[in-house]
Amino acid sequence: MEESSRINWLFETITTHTLDIIGIIDQNRKVQFTTPMFFEIFGFSPEALPDLDIFDVVHPEDREWLMGRHKNVIATQQNSATEYRVIDKNGEIRHFECKTTPIPDTEDNLTVVAIRDITERKNMENELQRRKNRYEVLQKSLRDYSQDLSAVMKVSDLEERLLKEVRFILPRSEPETLILGNEDNLDEVDSFIHQIVIGKLERIEDQYFIKIGDKKNCSYILSLQASSIQDSMESIWLETLVYYTVMVFENLNVIENLMNQLETALQRNETPQWVLRLLFNLQEQQRLNLSSDLHDTVLQDQIDLYRRLEALVNRYEIDAEVKTNLKAIEQGLLDAIHQIRTTCNELRPPLLRELGLERALENLFDYTQVSSTFKIDFQTENTTGLILSEELTIGIYRIVQELLNNAAKHSNATILNFCLIKDGSLKIIYSDNGVGFDTNKLTPSFTNMGLTSMRQRVQSLSGSIEFQSQLNQGLKVLIEFPILGLGA
C-alpha cells in the first residue's frame, strides 16, 4: 500500500468511526464535509447537505449568538471554543462542546468544526447543582423552623407551623394531622398507626405516617403522600423536622401539665422558686438530650457523607468542572458539620463540669469575641478553688450567655466588663458602654424576654438581680447568690 493510500485509509477509518462530529463549514453556513456521526445524531441524509443551514439544528435560544460567533471567527481568523444546545432527530435537547478553527486563505472562508457530545456530563452537573440547591433549601428550612418554634406556645400553633413547612418544601405531600384516641373500635390500619414509634417514618400503601406524640390518651400523627419524597435527602429532612417538632410537642405537654397543677399558685400572683428551678432543669435536660441526639445521629450522618464524597473526589478521575462542583458540595457539608457542632456546644457547653465555671467562661468569652464587634474584659476576685454545684454552674453560665446575646443584639456596646467575686456571697457584676434603656419600662414582654429570663433564672437559684441603666448611658447588672448556694 502506497503511503498516500495508507494515509487516506487511516483518515477514512478515523472519520468513519469517531464518536465526535468533525465538519467543514463555509461562510454561508453550508456543510462541505462531515463525519457519519452527524447523520446519526440528526437523521439527515448526505443528499440533504447542500440545502442544510448548519445552524438549523441549534437550539432556538442559542442560535443567534452562535451565528454571531461564526461570523466573528471568519472575521478575526481566530480559533474559538464554546458550548451550546442542539435538537437531535428525536426532538431531544443535547449539549455540545464545539471547537472551531478557520482555514486560512480559502475562497469560501472554510472552518473546521470539532464537536463533542457532552450531554451526559451536563446532566450530571445539572443534577449536582440541583441537589446542592435542594440541600441548601432544606437546611434553611430547618434553621427557620427551629427558630420559629421558640415562639410556639400551643399545640395547635405547632401543628399549623409543621403543616405549613411540609406544604412549602413538599408541595404534593397533602399533609394533615390525625388525632387517634384509644377507642376499642379502631380498624387494623388505625391500630397500626396508633402504635408506631414516635418520630419514626412508617409507610402504609401510598402514605407516610409519623407519630408526633401522645396527649390526653390521644396520638398525634402526621400523614403525607409518599410520592412527594423523591430521595433520601428529603427523608432525612422530614425526620429532622419531625424530631424538632417532637421535642417541642413534649415540652408543650410538660408546660401545660405544670400550668394546670399550678393554677392555684398563679392565682395568688406567685411563682414558686421550685417551679422555676424545675422548668430550668427540664430545659437543660432537653438541651442535653437534643445535643446528644444531634451529635450521635445528624452529625455522624453528615460526617459520613463528607468522607464518602471526599473519597469519591480523590479516588476517581473527574472532569475539572464537575470536581469543582463536588468540592463546593464538600465545603457545604463541612459548613453544616461546623454549624451542628456549634449548636451542640451551645446546647450543652463542653467540659463545663470538668473545667469549672471560671475556665468555661474564659472559653466562652474567647469564642464570642472571634465573631463580635465588642471587646470583653473578664476579672475575678477571690475565686481560687471555687467549687459550685452543677445547677448553679450551669445557671450562671446561661445568665452570662444571655448577657452576651443581649449585648450583641441590642446594646451597640464596644466594651463589655464581667467581674466574678466571692466575698461572703458570689457576685457577678456586668457593665457595658452601650445604648442602655429606661429601667422603669422593664416589664415582662417579648422585647426584653432575655432580661426577664435572667431575672427568673436568678430567682430560681435563690439569688438577686438588679438592673441599672439610663438611655445612652450603658447597662450595669448586679447579680448575687448567697454563700449557701455555692455547693462547696
CSV table of C-alpha atoms in Angstrom, one decimal, residues 36-487:
chain,number,residue,atom,x,y,z
A,36,PRO,CA,-21.1,10.0,9.8
A,37,MET,CA,-21.9,10.8,13.5
A,38,PHE,CA,-23.6,14.0,12.3
A,39,PHE,CA,-26.1,12.0,10.2
A,40,GLU,CA,-26.6,9.5,13.1
A,41,ILE,CA,-27.5,12.2,15.6
A,42,PHE,CA,-29.6,14.5,13.4
A,43,GLY,CA,-31.1,12.0,11.0
A,44,PHE,CA,-30.2,13.8,7.8
A,45,SER,CA,-29.1,12.0,4.6
A,46,PRO,CA,-25.9,13.1,2.8
A,47,GLU,CA,-28.1,14.3,-0.1
A,48,ALA,CA,-29.7,16.9,2.2
A,49,LEU,CA,-26.5,18.7,3.0
A,50,PRO,CA,-26.5,21.2,0.1
A,51,ASP,CA,-29.8,22.7,1.3
A,52,LEU,CA,-29.0,22.5,5.0
A,53,ASP,CA,-28.1,25.5,7.1
A,54,ILE,CA,-25.9,24.0,9.9
A,55,PHE,CA,-27.5,26.3,12.4
A,56,ASP,CA,-30.9,24.8,11.8
A,57,VAL,CA,-30.1,22.1,14.3
A,58,VAL,CA,-29.1,24.6,17.0
A,59,HIS,CA,-31.5,25.2,19.9
A,60,PRO,CA,-33.5,28.4,19.1
A,61,GLU,CA,-32.3,30.2,22.2
A,62,ASP,CA,-28.6,29.6,21.3
A,63,ARG,CA,-28.9,30.1,17.5
A,64,GLU,CA,-28.5,33.9,17.2
A,65,TRP,CA,-25.4,34.2,19.3
A,66,LEU,CA,-23.8,31.1,17.8
A,67,MET,CA,-24.3,32.6,14.3
A,68,GLY,CA,-22.6,35.8,15.5
A,69,ARG,CA,-19.7,33.7,16.9
A,70,HIS,CA,-19.3,32.0,13.5
A,71,LYS,CA,-19.1,35.4,11.7
A,72,ASN,CA,-16.5,36.6,14.3
A,73,VAL,CA,-14.3,33.5,13.7
A,74,ILE,CA,-14.3,34.2,10.0
A,75,ALA,CA,-13.6,37.9,10.5
A,76,THR,CA,-10.8,37.5,13.1
A,77,GLN,CA,-9.4,34.2,11.8
A,78,GLN,CA,-9.0,33.2,15.5
A,79,ASN,CA,-9.8,29.8,17.0
A,80,SER,CA,-12.9,29.6,19.2
A,81,ALA,CA,-14.4,27.2,21.7
A,82,THR,CA,-17.9,27.2,23.2
A,83,GLU,CA,-20.8,25.1,24.4
A,84,TYR,CA,-24.4,25.2,23.1
A,85,ARG,CA,-27.5,23.1,22.8
A,86,VAL,CA,-29.0,21.3,19.7
A,87,ILE,CA,-32.2,19.4,18.9
A,88,ASP,CA,-31.5,15.8,17.7
A,89,LYS,CA,-33.6,13.7,15.4
A,90,ASN,CA,-35.8,12.6,18.2
A,91,GLY,CA,-36.6,16.2,19.3
A,92,GLU,CA,-34.5,15.9,22.4
A,93,ILE,CA,-32.0,18.5,23.6
A,94,ARG,CA,-28.4,17.7,23.6
A,95,HIS,CA,-25.4,19.7,24.9
A,96,PHE,CA,-22.4,20.1,22.5
A,97,GLU,CA,-18.9,21.3,23.1
A,98,CYS,CA,-17.5,22.9,19.9
A,99,LYS,CA,-14.0,24.0,18.8
A,100,THR,CA,-13.8,26.0,15.6
A,101,THR,CA,-10.6,26.6,13.6
A,102,PRO,CA,-10.6,28.8,10.5
A,103,ILE,CA,-8.7,27.5,7.4
A,104,PRO,CA,-6.6,30.4,6.1
A,105,ASP,CA,-6.7,31.6,2.5
A,106,THR,CA,-9.8,29.7,1.4
A,107,GLU,CA,-12.3,31.1,-1.1
A,108,ASP,CA,-15.4,30.3,0.9
A,109,ASN,CA,-13.8,31.1,4.3
A,110,LEU,CA,-13.9,27.5,5.4
A,111,THR,CA,-13.7,26.5,9.1
A,112,VAL,CA,-13.0,23.1,10.7
A,113,VAL,CA,-15.5,22.3,13.4
A,114,ALA,CA,-14.8,19.6,16.0
A,115,ILE,CA,-17.9,18.8,18.1
A,116,ARG,CA,-18.3,16.5,21.1
A,117,ASP,CA,-21.5,15.4,22.8
A,118,ILE,CA,-21.3,16.5,26.5
A,119,THR,CA,-24.9,15.8,27.3
A,120,GLU,CA,-24.1,13.2,30.0
A,121,ARG,CA,-21.6,15.5,31.7
A,122,LYS,CA,-24.0,18.4,31.6
A,123,ASN,CA,-26.8,16.3,33.0
A,124,MET,CA,-24.5,15.3,35.8
A,125,GLU,CA,-23.5,18.9,36.5
A,126,ASN,CA,-27.1,20.0,36.5
A,127,GLU,CA,-28.1,17.2,38.8
A,128,LEU,CA,-25.3,18.1,41.2
A,129,GLN,CA,-26.3,21.7,41.1
A,130,ARG,CA,-30.0,20.7,41.7
A,131,ARG,CA,-29.0,18.6,44.7
A,132,LYS,CA,-26.8,21.4,46.1
A,133,ASN,CA,-29.6,23.9,45.7
A,134,ARG,CA,-32.1,21.5,47.3
A,135,TYR,CA,-29.7,20.8,50.1
A,136,GLU,CA,-29.4,24.5,50.8
A,137,VAL,CA,-33.2,24.9,50.8
A,138,LEU,CA,-33.7,22.0,53.2
A,139,GLN,CA,-31.0,23.3,55.6
A,140,LYS,CA,-32.6,26.8,55.5
A,141,SER,CA,-36.0,25.3,56.2
A,142,LEU,CA,-34.7,23.5,59.3
A,143,ARG,CA,-33.0,26.7,60.6
A,144,ASP,CA,-36.0,28.8,60.1
A,145,TYR,CA,-38.4,26.2,61.5
A,146,SER,CA,-36.3,25.6,64.6
A,147,GLN,CA,-36.1,29.4,65.2
A,148,ASP,CA,-39.9,29.8,64.8
A,149,LEU,CA,-40.6,27.0,67.3
A,150,SER,CA,-39.2,29.2,70.1
A,151,ALA,CA,-42.4,31.4,69.7
A,152,VAL,CA,-44.8,28.5,69.7
A,153,MET,CA,-46.9,28.3,72.9
A,154,LYS,CA,-49.7,25.9,71.9
A,155,VAL,CA,-50.0,22.5,70.3
A,156,SER,CA,-52.5,23.9,67.7
A,157,ASP,CA,-49.9,26.5,66.7
A,158,LEU,CA,-47.2,23.8,66.5
A,159,GLU,CA,-49.5,21.7,64.2
A,160,GLU,CA,-50.2,24.7,62.0
A,161,ARG,CA,-46.5,25.6,61.7
A,162,LEU,CA,-45.5,22.0,60.9
A,163,LEU,CA,-48.1,21.6,58.2
A,164,LYS,CA,-47.1,24.9,56.7
A,165,GLU,CA,-43.4,23.9,56.4
A,166,VAL,CA,-44.2,20.5,54.9
A,167,ARG,CA,-46.5,22.0,52.3
A,168,PHE,CA,-43.8,24.5,51.4
A,169,ILE,CA,-41.0,22.0,51.0
A,170,LEU,CA,-43.1,19.1,49.6
A,171,PRO,CA,-45.9,20.8,47.6
A,172,ARG,CA,-47.5,17.5,46.6
A,173,SER,CA,-47.5,15.9,50.1
A,174,GLU,CA,-51.0,16.9,51.1
A,175,PRO,CA,-50.1,16.7,54.8
A,176,GLU,CA,-52.6,16.5,57.6
A,177,THR,CA,-52.6,15.9,61.3
A,178,LEU,CA,-54.5,12.8,62.6
A,179,ILE,CA,-55.6,12.6,66.2
A,180,LEU,CA,-56.4,9.0,67.2
A,181,GLY,CA,-57.9,8.0,70.5
A,182,ASN,CA,-57.7,4.7,72.4
A,183,GLU,CA,-61.1,3.5,71.4
A,184,ASP,CA,-61.6,-0.2,71.0
A,185,ASN,CA,-63.2,0.1,67.6
A,186,LEU,CA,-60.1,1.2,65.7
A,187,ASP,CA,-59.7,-0.6,62.4
A,188,GLU,CA,-56.5,-2.5,61.6
A,189,VAL,CA,-54.7,0.4,59.8
A,190,ASP,CA,-55.6,2.9,62.6
A,191,SER,CA,-54.5,0.4,65.2
A,192,PHE,CA,-51.1,0.1,63.5
A,193,ILE,CA,-50.7,3.8,63.1
A,194,HIS,CA,-51.6,4.3,66.7
A,195,GLN,CA,-48.8,2.0,67.8
A,196,ILE,CA,-45.9,3.4,65.6
A,197,VAL,CA,-42.8,4.7,67.4
A,198,ILE,CA,-42.6,8.5,67.9
A,199,GLY,CA,-40.6,10.2,65.3
A,200,LYS,CA,-40.2,7.2,63.1
A,201,LEU,CA,-41.2,7.3,59.4
A,202,GLU,CA,-43.6,4.5,58.6
A,203,ARG,CA,-45.1,3.8,55.1
A,204,ILE,CA,-48.6,2.2,54.6
A,205,GLU,CA,-49.5,1.8,51.0
A,206,ASP,CA,-49.1,5.3,49.4
A,207,GLN,CA,-48.8,7.3,52.5
A,208,TYR,CA,-46.2,8.0,55.2
A,209,PHE,CA,-47.2,8.3,58.9
A,210,ILE,CA,-45.0,9.8,61.6
A,211,LYS,CA,-46.1,9.9,65.2
A,212,ILE,CA,-45.6,13.3,66.9
A,213,GLY,CA,-46.5,12.4,70.4
A,214,ASP,CA,-49.3,11.5,72.8
A,215,LYS,CA,-51.6,13.9,74.7
A,216,LYS,CA,-54.6,13.1,76.9
A,217,ASN,CA,-54.8,9.5,75.7
A,218,CYS,CA,-54.6,10.5,72.0
A,219,SER,CA,-51.9,10.0,69.4
A,220,TYR,CA,-51.0,12.9,67.2
A,221,ILE,CA,-49.9,11.6,63.7
A,222,LEU,CA,-48.6,13.5,60.7
A,223,SER,CA,-49.6,11.9,57.4
A,224,LEU,CA,-48.5,12.8,53.9
A,225,GLN,CA,-48.3,11.3,50.4
A,226,ALA,CA,-45.3,9.0,50.0
A,227,SER,CA,-44.7,10.0,46.4
A,228,SER,CA,-43.9,13.6,47.5
A,229,ILE,CA,-40.5,12.4,48.9
A,230,GLN,CA,-38.1,12.0,46.0
A,231,ASP,CA,-34.8,11.0,47.7
A,232,SER,CA,-33.1,10.2,51.0
A,233,MET,CA,-32.1,13.8,51.4
A,234,GLU,CA,-35.8,14.8,51.8
A,235,SER,CA,-36.4,11.8,54.1
A,236,ILE,CA,-33.6,13.0,56.4
A,237,TRP,CA,-35.0,16.5,56.3
A,238,LEU,CA,-38.5,15.3,57.2
A,239,GLU,CA,-37.2,13.1,60.1
A,240,THR,CA,-35.2,16.0,61.4
A,241,LEU,CA,-38.2,18.4,61.1
A,242,VAL,CA,-40.3,15.9,63.0
A,243,TYR,CA,-37.6,15.5,65.6
A,244,TYR,CA,-37.7,19.2,66.3
A,245,THR,CA,-41.5,19.0,66.4
A,246,VAL,CA,-41.5,16.1,68.8
A,247,MET,CA,-39.2,17.9,71.2
A,248,VAL,CA,-41.5,21.0,71.3
A,249,PHE,CA,-44.6,18.9,71.5
A,250,GLU,CA,-43.2,17.1,74.6
A,251,ASN,CA,-42.2,20.4,76.1
A,252,LEU,CA,-45.6,21.9,75.5
A,253,ASN,CA,-47.2,19.0,77.2
A,254,VAL,CA,-45.0,19.3,80.2
A,255,ILE,CA,-45.6,23.0,80.4
A,256,GLU,CA,-49.4,22.5,80.1
A,257,ASN,CA,-49.5,19.9,82.8
A,258,LEU,CA,-47.4,22.1,85.1
A,259,MET,CA,-49.6,25.1,84.4
A,260,ASN,CA,-52.7,23.1,85.3
A,261,GLN,CA,-51.1,21.9,88.5
A,262,LEU,CA,-50.0,25.4,89.5
A,263,GLU,CA,-53.2,27.2,88.6
A,264,THR,CA,-53.9,27.8,92.3
A,265,ALA,CA,-50.5,29.2,92.9
A,266,LEU,CA,-50.7,31.5,89.9
A,267,GLN,CA,-54.0,32.9,91.1
A,268,ARG,CA,-52.0,34.2,94.1
A,269,ASN,CA,-49.7,36.0,91.7
A,270,GLU,CA,-46.8,33.9,92.9
A,271,THR,CA,-44.2,31.9,91.0
A,272,PRO,CA,-42.7,29.4,93.5
A,273,GLN,CA,-38.9,29.1,93.3
A,274,TRP,CA,-39.1,25.3,92.9
A,275,VAL,CA,-41.3,25.8,89.9
A,276,LEU,CA,-38.7,28.0,88.2
A,277,ARG,CA,-35.9,25.5,89.2
A,278,LEU,CA,-38.0,22.7,87.7
A,279,LEU,CA,-38.6,24.5,84.5
A,280,PHE,CA,-34.9,25.4,84.0
A,281,ASN,CA,-33.8,21.9,84.9
A,282,LEU,CA,-36.2,20.4,82.4
A,283,GLN,CA,-34.9,22.9,79.8
A,284,GLU,CA,-31.3,21.9,80.5
A,285,GLN,CA,-32.2,18.2,80.3
A,286,GLN,CA,-33.9,18.7,76.9
A,287,ARG,CA,-30.9,20.7,75.7
A,288,LEU,CA,-28.6,17.8,76.8
A,289,ASN,CA,-30.8,15.3,75.1
A,290,LEU,CA,-31.0,17.3,71.9
A,291,SER,CA,-27.3,18.0,71.9
A,292,SER,CA,-26.6,14.2,72.3
A,293,ASP,CA,-29.0,13.2,69.7
A,294,LEU,CA,-27.7,15.8,67.2
A,295,HIS,CA,-24.2,14.7,67.8
A,296,ASP,CA,-24.9,10.9,67.6
A,297,THR,CA,-27.3,11.0,64.6
A,298,VAL,CA,-27.4,14.0,62.4
A,299,LEU,CA,-23.7,15.0,62.9
A,300,GLN,CA,-22.4,11.5,62.3
A,301,ASP,CA,-24.5,11.2,59.1
A,302,GLN,CA,-23.1,14.4,57.8
A,303,ILE,CA,-19.5,13.3,58.6
A,304,ASP,CA,-20.1,10.0,56.8
A,305,LEU,CA,-21.5,11.8,53.8
A,306,TYR,CA,-18.5,14.1,53.8
A,307,ARG,CA,-16.0,11.3,54.0
A,308,ARG,CA,-17.7,9.3,51.2
A,309,LEU,CA,-17.8,12.4,48.9
A,310,GLU,CA,-14.1,13.2,49.7
A,311,ALA,CA,-13.1,9.6,48.8
A,312,LEU,CA,-15.1,9.8,45.6
A,313,VAL,CA,-13.4,13.0,44.6
A,314,ASN,CA,-9.9,11.8,45.4
A,315,ARG,CA,-10.3,8.2,44.0
A,316,TYR,CA,-11.6,8.8,40.5
A,317,GLU,CA,-10.6,11.0,37.6
A,318,ILE,CA,-13.3,13.6,37.3
A,319,ASP,CA,-13.8,16.4,34.9
A,320,ALA,CA,-12.5,19.7,36.3
A,321,GLU,CA,-15.8,21.5,36.3
A,322,VAL,CA,-17.6,18.5,37.9
A,323,LYS,CA,-14.8,18.3,40.5
A,324,THR,CA,-15.2,22.0,41.3
A,325,ASN,CA,-19.0,21.4,41.9
A,326,LEU,CA,-18.2,18.4,44.1
A,327,LYS,CA,-15.7,20.4,46.1
A,328,ALA,CA,-18.4,23.1,46.6
A,329,ILE,CA,-20.8,20.5,48.0
A,330,GLU,CA,-17.9,19.1,50.1
A,331,GLN,CA,-17.4,22.6,51.6
A,332,GLY,CA,-21.1,22.9,52.2
A,333,LEU,CA,-21.0,19.7,54.2
A,334,LEU,CA,-18.1,20.9,56.2
A,335,ASP,CA,-20.0,24.1,57.0
A,336,ALA,CA,-23.0,22.1,58.1
A,337,ILE,CA,-20.8,19.9,60.3
A,338,HIS,CA,-19.3,23.0,61.9
A,339,GLN,CA,-22.8,24.5,62.4
A,340,ILE,CA,-24.1,21.3,64.1
A,341,ARG,CA,-21.1,21.1,66.3
A,342,THR,CA,-21.5,24.8,67.3
A,343,THR,CA,-25.2,24.1,68.0
A,344,CYS,CA,-24.3,21.1,70.2
A,345,ASN,CA,-21.8,23.2,72.1
A,346,GLU,CA,-24.3,26.0,72.7
A,347,LEU,CA,-27.0,23.4,73.8
A,348,ARG,CA,-24.5,21.8,76.2
A,349,PRO,CA,-21.2,23.6,76.8
A,350,PRO,CA,-18.4,21.1,76.6
A,351,LEU,CA,-16.4,20.3,79.7
A,352,LEU,CA,-18.3,22.8,81.8
A,353,ARG,CA,-18.2,20.5,84.8
A,354,GLU,CA,-14.6,19.4,84.2
A,355,LEU,CA,-13.2,22.9,83.6
A,356,GLY,CA,-15.2,24.7,86.2
A,357,LEU,CA,-17.1,28.0,85.9
A,358,GLU,CA,-14.1,30.4,85.6
A,359,ARG,CA,-12.3,28.4,82.8
A,360,ALA,CA,-15.6,27.8,81.0
A,361,LEU,CA,-16.4,31.5,81.0
A,362,GLU,CA,-13.0,32.3,79.7
A,363,ASN,CA,-13.5,29.9,76.8
A,364,LEU,CA,-17.0,31.4,76.1
A,365,PHE,CA,-15.6,34.9,76.0
A,366,ASP,CA,-12.7,33.9,73.7
A,367,TYR,CA,-15.1,32.2,71.3
A,368,THR,CA,-17.6,35.0,71.4
A,369,GLN,CA,-15.0,37.7,70.6
A,370,VAL,CA,-14.0,36.0,67.4
A,371,SER,CA,-17.3,36.9,65.8
A,372,SER,CA,-18.2,40.0,67.7
A,373,THR,CA,-17.5,43.7,67.4
A,374,PHE,CA,-17.1,44.3,71.1
A,375,LYS,CA,-14.2,43.6,73.5
A,376,ILE,CA,-14.8,41.6,76.6
A,377,ASP,CA,-12.9,42.2,79.8
A,378,PHE,CA,-13.2,39.4,82.4
A,379,GLN,CA,-11.9,39.8,86.0
A,380,THR,CA,-12.2,37.6,89.1
A,381,GLU,CA,-11.6,38.2,92.8
A,382,ASN,CA,-11.0,35.5,95.4
A,383,THR,CA,-12.3,32.7,93.2
A,384,THR,CA,-9.3,30.3,93.6
A,385,GLY,CA,-10.6,26.8,94.4
A,386,LEU,CA,-14.2,27.9,93.9
A,387,ILE,CA,-16.5,24.9,93.7
A,388,LEU,CA,-20.1,25.3,92.7
A,389,SER,CA,-23.0,22.9,92.3
A,390,GLU,CA,-23.7,21.8,88.8
A,391,GLU,CA,-27.1,23.5,88.8
A,392,LEU,CA,-25.5,26.9,89.9
A,393,THR,CA,-22.6,26.5,87.4
A,394,ILE,CA,-25.0,25.9,84.5
A,395,GLY,CA,-27.3,28.7,85.7
A,396,ILE,CA,-24.6,31.3,85.9
A,397,TYR,CA,-23.2,30.2,82.5
A,398,ARG,CA,-26.6,30.6,80.9
A,399,ILE,CA,-27.1,34.0,82.5
A,400,VAL,CA,-23.7,35.1,81.1
A,401,GLN,CA,-24.8,33.7,77.7
A,402,GLU,CA,-28.0,35.8,77.8
A,403,LEU,CA,-26.0,38.9,78.7
A,404,LEU,CA,-23.8,38.3,75.7
A,405,ASN,CA,-26.8,37.8,73.4
A,406,ASN,CA,-28.5,40.9,74.7
A,407,ALA,CA,-25.3,42.9,74.1
A,408,ALA,CA,-24.9,41.6,70.6
A,409,LYS,CA,-28.5,42.2,69.6
A,410,HIS,CA,-29.4,45.5,71.4
A,411,SER,CA,-26.6,47.3,73.2
A,412,ASN,CA,-24.3,48.6,70.4
A,413,ALA,CA,-21.6,48.4,73.0
A,414,THR,CA,-17.8,48.3,72.2
A,415,ILE,CA,-16.7,47.1,75.7
A,416,LEU,CA,-18.3,44.5,78.0
A,417,ASN,CA,-17.0,44.1,81.5
A,418,PHE,CA,-17.6,41.0,83.6
A,419,CYS,CA,-16.4,40.5,87.2
A,420,LEU,CA,-16.8,37.4,89.3
A,421,ILE,CA,-16.3,38.0,93.0
A,422,LYS,CA,-16.5,35.8,96.1
A,423,ASP,CA,-16.7,37.6,99.4
A,424,GLY,CA,-19.3,36.0,101.7
A,425,SER,CA,-21.5,35.6,98.6
A,426,LEU,CA,-21.0,35.1,94.9
A,427,LYS,CA,-21.4,38.2,92.9
A,428,ILE,CA,-21.4,38.8,89.1
A,429,ILE,CA,-21.1,42.4,88.0
A,430,TYR,CA,-21.7,43.2,84.4
A,431,SER,CA,-21.4,46.6,82.7
A,432,ASP,CA,-21.2,47.9,79.1
A,433,ASN,CA,-20.9,51.2,77.3
A,434,GLY,CA,-23.9,50.6,75.1
A,435,VAL,CA,-27.2,52.5,74.4
A,436,GLY,CA,-28.8,51.4,77.7
A,437,PHE,CA,-32.6,51.6,78.4
A,438,ASP,CA,-35.2,53.0,80.7
A,439,THR,CA,-35.4,50.5,83.6
A,440,ASN,CA,-38.8,51.9,84.6
A,441,LYS,CA,-40.2,50.4,81.4
A,442,LEU,CA,-38.7,46.9,82.1
A,443,THR,CA,-41.7,44.7,82.1
A,444,PRO,CA,-42.1,41.1,81.1
A,445,SER,CA,-42.6,41.3,77.3
A,446,PHE,CA,-41.2,39.8,74.2
A,447,THR,CA,-39.0,42.9,73.7
A,448,ASN,CA,-37.0,42.1,76.9
A,449,MET,CA,-37.6,38.4,77.2
A,450,GLY,CA,-33.9,37.8,77.7
A,451,LEU,CA,-33.7,40.1,80.7
A,452,THR,CA,-36.9,38.5,82.1
A,453,SER,CA,-35.4,35.1,81.7
A,454,MET,CA,-32.3,36.2,83.5
A,455,ARG,CA,-34.3,37.5,86.4
A,456,GLN,CA,-36.3,34.3,86.7
A,457,ARG,CA,-33.2,32.1,86.5
A,458,VAL,CA,-31.5,34.1,89.2
A,459,GLN,CA,-34.7,33.8,91.3
A,460,SER,CA,-34.7,30.1,90.8
A,461,LEU,CA,-31.2,29.9,92.3
A,462,SER,CA,-32.2,31.9,95.4
A,463,GLY,CA,-30.3,34.9,94.1
A,464,SER,CA,-31.0,38.6,93.4
A,465,ILE,CA,-30.5,40.7,90.4
A,466,GLU,CA,-30.6,44.5,89.8
A,467,PHE,CA,-30.5,46.4,86.5
A,468,GLN,CA,-29.1,49.9,86.5
A,469,SER,CA,-29.3,51.8,83.2
A,470,GLN,CA,-30.4,55.0,81.5
A,471,LEU,CA,-30.7,55.8,77.9
A,472,ASN,CA,-27.3,56.2,76.2
A,473,GLN,CA,-25.5,55.5,79.4
A,474,GLY,CA,-24.9,51.8,79.1
A,475,LEU,CA,-26.1,49.0,81.3
A,476,LYS,CA,-25.0,47.6,84.7
A,477,VAL,CA,-26.3,44.3,86.1
A,478,LEU,CA,-25.6,43.3,89.7
A,479,ILE,CA,-26.2,39.6,90.5
A,480,GLU,CA,-25.7,38.0,93.9
A,481,PHE,CA,-26.1,34.4,95.1
A,482,PRO,CA,-26.0,33.5,98.9
A,483,ILE,CA,-23.0,31.6,100.1
A,484,LEU,CA,-25.2,28.6,101.0
A,485,GLY,CA,-25.9,28.2,97.3
A,486,LEU,CA,-22.3,27.7,96.4
A,487,GLY,CA,-22.3,24.0,97.0
